[in-house]
Short mmCIF file of N, CA and C in Angstrom, two decimals:
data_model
loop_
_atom_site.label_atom_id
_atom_site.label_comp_id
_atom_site.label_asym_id
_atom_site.label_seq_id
_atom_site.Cartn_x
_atom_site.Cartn_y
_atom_site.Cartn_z
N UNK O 23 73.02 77.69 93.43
CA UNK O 23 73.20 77.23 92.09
C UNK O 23 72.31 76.02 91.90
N UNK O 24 71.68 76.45 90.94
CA UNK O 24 71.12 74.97 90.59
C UNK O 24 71.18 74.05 89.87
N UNK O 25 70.59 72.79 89.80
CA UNK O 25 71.10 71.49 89.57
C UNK O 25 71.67 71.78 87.92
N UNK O 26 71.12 72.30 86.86
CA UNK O 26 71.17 72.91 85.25
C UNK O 26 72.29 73.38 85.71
N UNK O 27 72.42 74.53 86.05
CA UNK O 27 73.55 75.47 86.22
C UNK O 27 74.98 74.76 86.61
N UNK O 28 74.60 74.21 87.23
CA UNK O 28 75.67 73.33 88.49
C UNK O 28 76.09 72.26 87.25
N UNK O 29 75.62 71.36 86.38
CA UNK O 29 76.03 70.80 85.69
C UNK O 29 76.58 71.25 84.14
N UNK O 30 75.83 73.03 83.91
CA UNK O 30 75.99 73.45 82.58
C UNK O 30 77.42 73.57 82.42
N UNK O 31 77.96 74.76 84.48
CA UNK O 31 79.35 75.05 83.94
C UNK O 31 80.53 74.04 85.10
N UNK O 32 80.06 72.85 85.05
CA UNK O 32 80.67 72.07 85.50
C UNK O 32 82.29 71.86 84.91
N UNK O 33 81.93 71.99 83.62
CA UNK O 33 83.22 71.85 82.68
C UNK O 33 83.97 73.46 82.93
N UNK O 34 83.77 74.55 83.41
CA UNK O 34 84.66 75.62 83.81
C UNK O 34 85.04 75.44 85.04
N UNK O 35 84.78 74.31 86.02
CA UNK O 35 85.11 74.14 87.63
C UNK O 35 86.80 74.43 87.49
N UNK O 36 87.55 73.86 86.75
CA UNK O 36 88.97 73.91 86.69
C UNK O 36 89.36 75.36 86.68
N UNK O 37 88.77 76.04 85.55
CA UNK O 37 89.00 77.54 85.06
C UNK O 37 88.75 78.57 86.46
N UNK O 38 87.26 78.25 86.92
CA UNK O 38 87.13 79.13 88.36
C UNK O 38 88.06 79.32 89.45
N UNK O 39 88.79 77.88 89.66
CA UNK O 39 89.62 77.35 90.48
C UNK O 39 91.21 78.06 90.62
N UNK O 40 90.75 77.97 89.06
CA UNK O 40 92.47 78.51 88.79
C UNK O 40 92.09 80.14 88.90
N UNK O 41 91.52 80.34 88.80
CA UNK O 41 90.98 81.76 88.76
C UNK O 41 91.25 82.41 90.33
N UNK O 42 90.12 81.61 91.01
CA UNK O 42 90.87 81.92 92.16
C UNK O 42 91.30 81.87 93.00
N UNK O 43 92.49 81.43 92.61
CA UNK O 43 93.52 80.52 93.22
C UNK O 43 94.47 82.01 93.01
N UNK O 44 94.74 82.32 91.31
CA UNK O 44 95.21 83.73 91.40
C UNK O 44 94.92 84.65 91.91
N UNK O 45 93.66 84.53 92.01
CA UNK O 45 93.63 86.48 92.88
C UNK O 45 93.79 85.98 94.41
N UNK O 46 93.60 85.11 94.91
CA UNK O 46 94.33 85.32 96.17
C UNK O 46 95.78 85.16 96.17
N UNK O 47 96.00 84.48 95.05
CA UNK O 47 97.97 85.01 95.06
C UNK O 47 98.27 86.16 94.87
N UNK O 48 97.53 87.19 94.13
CA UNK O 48 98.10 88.63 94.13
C UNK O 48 97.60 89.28 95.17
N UNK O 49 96.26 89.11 95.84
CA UNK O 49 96.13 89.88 97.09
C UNK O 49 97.03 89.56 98.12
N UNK O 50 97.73 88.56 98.18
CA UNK O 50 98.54 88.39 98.81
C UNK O 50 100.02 89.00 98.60
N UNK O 51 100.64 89.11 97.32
CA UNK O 51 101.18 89.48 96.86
C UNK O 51 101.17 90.93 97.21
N UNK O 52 100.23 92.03 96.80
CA UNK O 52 100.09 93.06 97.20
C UNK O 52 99.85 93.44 98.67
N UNK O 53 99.06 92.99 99.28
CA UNK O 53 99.66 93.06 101.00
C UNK O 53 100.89 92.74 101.79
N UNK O 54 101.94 91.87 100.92
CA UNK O 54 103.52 91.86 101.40
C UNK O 54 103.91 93.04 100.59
N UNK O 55 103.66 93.25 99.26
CA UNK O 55 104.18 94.55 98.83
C UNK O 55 104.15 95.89 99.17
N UNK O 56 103.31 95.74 99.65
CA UNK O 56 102.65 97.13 99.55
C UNK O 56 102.14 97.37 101.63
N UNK O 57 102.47 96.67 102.90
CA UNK O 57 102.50 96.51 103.69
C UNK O 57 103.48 97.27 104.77
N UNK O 58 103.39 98.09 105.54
CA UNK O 58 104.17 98.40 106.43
C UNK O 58 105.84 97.71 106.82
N UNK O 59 105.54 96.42 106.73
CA UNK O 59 107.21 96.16 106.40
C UNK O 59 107.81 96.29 105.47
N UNK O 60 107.05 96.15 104.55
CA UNK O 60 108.19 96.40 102.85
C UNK O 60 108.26 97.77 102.98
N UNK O 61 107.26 98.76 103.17
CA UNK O 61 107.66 100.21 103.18
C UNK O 61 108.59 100.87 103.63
N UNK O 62 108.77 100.12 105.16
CA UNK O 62 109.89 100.78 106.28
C UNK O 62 111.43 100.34 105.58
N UNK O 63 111.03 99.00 105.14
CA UNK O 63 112.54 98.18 104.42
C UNK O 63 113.23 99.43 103.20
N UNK O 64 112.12 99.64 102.35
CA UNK O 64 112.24 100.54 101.37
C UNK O 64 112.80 101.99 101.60
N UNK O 65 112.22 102.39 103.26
CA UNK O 65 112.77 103.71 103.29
C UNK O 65 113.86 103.58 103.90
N UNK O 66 113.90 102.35 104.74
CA UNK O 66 115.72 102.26 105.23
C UNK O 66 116.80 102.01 103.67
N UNK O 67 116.38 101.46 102.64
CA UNK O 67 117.27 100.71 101.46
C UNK O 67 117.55 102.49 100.93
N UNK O 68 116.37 103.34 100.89
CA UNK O 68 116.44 104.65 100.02
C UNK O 68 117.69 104.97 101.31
N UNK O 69 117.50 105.68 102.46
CA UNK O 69 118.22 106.30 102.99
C UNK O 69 119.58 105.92 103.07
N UNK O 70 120.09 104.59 103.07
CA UNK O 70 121.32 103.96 102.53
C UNK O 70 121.57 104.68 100.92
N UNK O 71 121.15 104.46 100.24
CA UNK O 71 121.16 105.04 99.23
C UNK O 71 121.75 106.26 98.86
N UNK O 72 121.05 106.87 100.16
CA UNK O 72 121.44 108.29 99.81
C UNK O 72 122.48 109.02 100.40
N UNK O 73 122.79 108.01 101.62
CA UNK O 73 124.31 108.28 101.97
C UNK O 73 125.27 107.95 101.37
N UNK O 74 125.34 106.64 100.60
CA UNK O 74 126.44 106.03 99.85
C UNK O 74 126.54 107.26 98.88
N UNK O 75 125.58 107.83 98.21
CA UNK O 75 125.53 108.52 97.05
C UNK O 75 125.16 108.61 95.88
N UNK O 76 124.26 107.09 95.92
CA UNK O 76 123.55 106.61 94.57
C UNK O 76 122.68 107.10 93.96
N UNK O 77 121.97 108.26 94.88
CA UNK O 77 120.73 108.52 94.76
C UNK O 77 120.92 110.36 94.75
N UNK O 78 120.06 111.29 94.08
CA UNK O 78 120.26 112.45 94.83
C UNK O 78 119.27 112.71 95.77
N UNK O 79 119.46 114.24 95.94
CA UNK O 79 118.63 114.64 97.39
C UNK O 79 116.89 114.97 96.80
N UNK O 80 117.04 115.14 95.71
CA UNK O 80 115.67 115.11 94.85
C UNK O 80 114.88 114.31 94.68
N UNK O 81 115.89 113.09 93.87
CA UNK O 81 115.36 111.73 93.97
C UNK O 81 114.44 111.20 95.63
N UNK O 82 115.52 111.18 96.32
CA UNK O 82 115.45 110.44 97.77
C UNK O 82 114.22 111.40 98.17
N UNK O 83 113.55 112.85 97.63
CA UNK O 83 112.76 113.31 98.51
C UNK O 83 111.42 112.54 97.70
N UNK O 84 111.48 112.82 96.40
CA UNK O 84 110.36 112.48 95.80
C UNK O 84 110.07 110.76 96.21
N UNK O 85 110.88 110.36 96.70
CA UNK O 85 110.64 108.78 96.82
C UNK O 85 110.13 108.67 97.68
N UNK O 86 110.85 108.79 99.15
CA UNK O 86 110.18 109.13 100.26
C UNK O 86 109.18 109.86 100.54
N UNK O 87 108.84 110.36 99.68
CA UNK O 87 107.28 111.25 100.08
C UNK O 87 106.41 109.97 99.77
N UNK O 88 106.76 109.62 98.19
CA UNK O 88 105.61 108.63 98.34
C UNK O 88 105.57 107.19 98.92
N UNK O 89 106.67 106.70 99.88
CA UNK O 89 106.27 105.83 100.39
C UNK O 89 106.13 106.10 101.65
N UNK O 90 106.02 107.40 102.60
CA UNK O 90 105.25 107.98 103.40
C UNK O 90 103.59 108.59 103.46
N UNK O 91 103.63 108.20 101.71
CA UNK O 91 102.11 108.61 101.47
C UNK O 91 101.58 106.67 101.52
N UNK O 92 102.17 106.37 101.22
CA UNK O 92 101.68 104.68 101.23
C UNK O 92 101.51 104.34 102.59
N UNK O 93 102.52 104.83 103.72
CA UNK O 93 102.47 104.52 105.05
C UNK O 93 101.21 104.70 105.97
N UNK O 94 100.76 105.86 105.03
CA UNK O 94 99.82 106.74 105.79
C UNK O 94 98.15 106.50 104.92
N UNK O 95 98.30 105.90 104.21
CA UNK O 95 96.83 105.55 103.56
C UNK O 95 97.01 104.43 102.62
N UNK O 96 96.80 103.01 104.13
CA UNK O 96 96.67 102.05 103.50
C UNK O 96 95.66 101.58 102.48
N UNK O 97 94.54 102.16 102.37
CA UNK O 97 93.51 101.39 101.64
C UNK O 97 93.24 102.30 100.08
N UNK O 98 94.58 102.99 100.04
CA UNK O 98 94.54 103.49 98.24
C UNK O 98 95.49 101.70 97.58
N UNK O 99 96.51 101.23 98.30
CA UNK O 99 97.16 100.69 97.94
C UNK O 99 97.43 99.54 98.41
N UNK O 100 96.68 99.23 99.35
CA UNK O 100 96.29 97.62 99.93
C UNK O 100 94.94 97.05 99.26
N UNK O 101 94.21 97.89 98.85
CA UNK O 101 92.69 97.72 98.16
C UNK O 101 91.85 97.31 99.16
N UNK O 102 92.06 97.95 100.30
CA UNK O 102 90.87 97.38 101.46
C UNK O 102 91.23 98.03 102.07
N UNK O 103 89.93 98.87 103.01
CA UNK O 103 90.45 99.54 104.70
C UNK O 103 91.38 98.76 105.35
N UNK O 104 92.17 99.26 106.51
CA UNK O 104 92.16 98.43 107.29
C UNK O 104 91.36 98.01 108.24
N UNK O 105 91.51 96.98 109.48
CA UNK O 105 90.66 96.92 109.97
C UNK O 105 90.51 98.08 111.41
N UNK O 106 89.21 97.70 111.73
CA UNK O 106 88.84 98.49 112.62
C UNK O 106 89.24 98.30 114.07
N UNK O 107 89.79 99.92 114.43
CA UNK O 107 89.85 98.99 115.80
C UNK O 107 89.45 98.66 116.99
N UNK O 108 89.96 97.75 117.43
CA UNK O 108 89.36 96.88 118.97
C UNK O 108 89.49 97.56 120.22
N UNK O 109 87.78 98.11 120.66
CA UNK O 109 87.96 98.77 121.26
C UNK O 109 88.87 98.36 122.83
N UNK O 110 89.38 99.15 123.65
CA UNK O 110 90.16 98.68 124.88
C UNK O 110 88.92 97.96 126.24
N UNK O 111 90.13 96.91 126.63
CA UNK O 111 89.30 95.92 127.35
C UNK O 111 88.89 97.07 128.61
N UNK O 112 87.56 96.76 129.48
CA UNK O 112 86.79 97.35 130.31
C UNK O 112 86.60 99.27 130.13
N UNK O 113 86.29 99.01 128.72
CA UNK O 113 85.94 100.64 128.49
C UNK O 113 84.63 100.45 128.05
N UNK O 114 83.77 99.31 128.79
CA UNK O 114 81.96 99.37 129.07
C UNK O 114 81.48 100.22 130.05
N UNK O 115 82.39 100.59 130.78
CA UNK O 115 81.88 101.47 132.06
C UNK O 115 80.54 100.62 132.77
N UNK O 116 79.92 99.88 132.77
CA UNK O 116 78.91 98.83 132.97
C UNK O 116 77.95 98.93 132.31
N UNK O 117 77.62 99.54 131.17
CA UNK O 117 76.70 99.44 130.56
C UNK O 117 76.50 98.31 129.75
N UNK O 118 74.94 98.17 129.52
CA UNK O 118 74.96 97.00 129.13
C UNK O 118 74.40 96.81 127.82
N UNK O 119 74.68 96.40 126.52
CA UNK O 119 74.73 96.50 124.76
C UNK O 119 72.99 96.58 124.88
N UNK O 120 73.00 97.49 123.66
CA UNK O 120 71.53 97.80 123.69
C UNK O 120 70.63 96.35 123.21
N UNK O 121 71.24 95.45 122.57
CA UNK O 121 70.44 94.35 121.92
C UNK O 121 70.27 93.30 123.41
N UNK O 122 71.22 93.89 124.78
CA UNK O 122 70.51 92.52 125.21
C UNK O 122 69.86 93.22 126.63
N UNK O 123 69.28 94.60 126.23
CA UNK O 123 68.64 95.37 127.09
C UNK O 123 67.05 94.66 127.03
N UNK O 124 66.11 94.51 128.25
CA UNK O 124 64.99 94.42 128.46
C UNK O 124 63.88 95.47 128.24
N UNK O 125 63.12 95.26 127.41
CA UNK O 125 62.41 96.24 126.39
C UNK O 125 60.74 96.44 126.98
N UNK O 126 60.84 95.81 128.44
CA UNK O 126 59.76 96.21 129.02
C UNK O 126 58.36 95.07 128.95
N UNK O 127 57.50 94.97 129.71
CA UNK O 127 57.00 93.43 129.62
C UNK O 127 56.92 92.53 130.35
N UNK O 128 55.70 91.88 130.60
CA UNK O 128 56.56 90.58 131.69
C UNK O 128 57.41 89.41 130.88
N UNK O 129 58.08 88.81 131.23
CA UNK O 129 58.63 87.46 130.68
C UNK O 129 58.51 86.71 130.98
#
């Protein structure tokens, strides 16, 4: 940003701030919501539910499907992959990463 710029929207610094300040409150928001513990909580609260009798067997299926579809594809409803994972410790077999291989040459 430059020095013009930097001083034009100096007077929106508050507005940006607050800006985002919110969206990391709702991404946050939506990753407790929408997260493997609230889901499991949700399908234990339904299945109570459906023993007491509050609920029918229709209801309780259509519900549970979709928070077994939430379980199972986090990144329609987390808004991000998850992450990738880490591969297991000593599964290099000794090889050694191609970037810090010797490419031939004297040195």
């Amino acid at each position: 940003m430059g020095l013009v710029s930097g001083l034009l929207l100096l007077p929106m610094a508050p507005l940006r701030g607050t800006l985002w300040v919110a969206d990391h409150l709702l991404q946050e928001a939506e990753r407790q919501a929408c997260g493997p513990r609230a889901v499991h909580a949700r399908l234990a609260a339904l299945n109570r539910a459906l023993e007491e009798g509050a609920i029918s067997e229709a209801a309780f299926e259509k519900e549970e499907e979709r928070l077994l579809e939430r379980l199972e594809s986090p990144v329609r409803y987390a808004g991000r992959p998850p992450a990738a994972p880490v591969p297991p410790a000593g599964d290099d077999r000794g090889r050694v990463p191609a970037r810090h291989r010797h490419r031939g040459g004297a040195s």
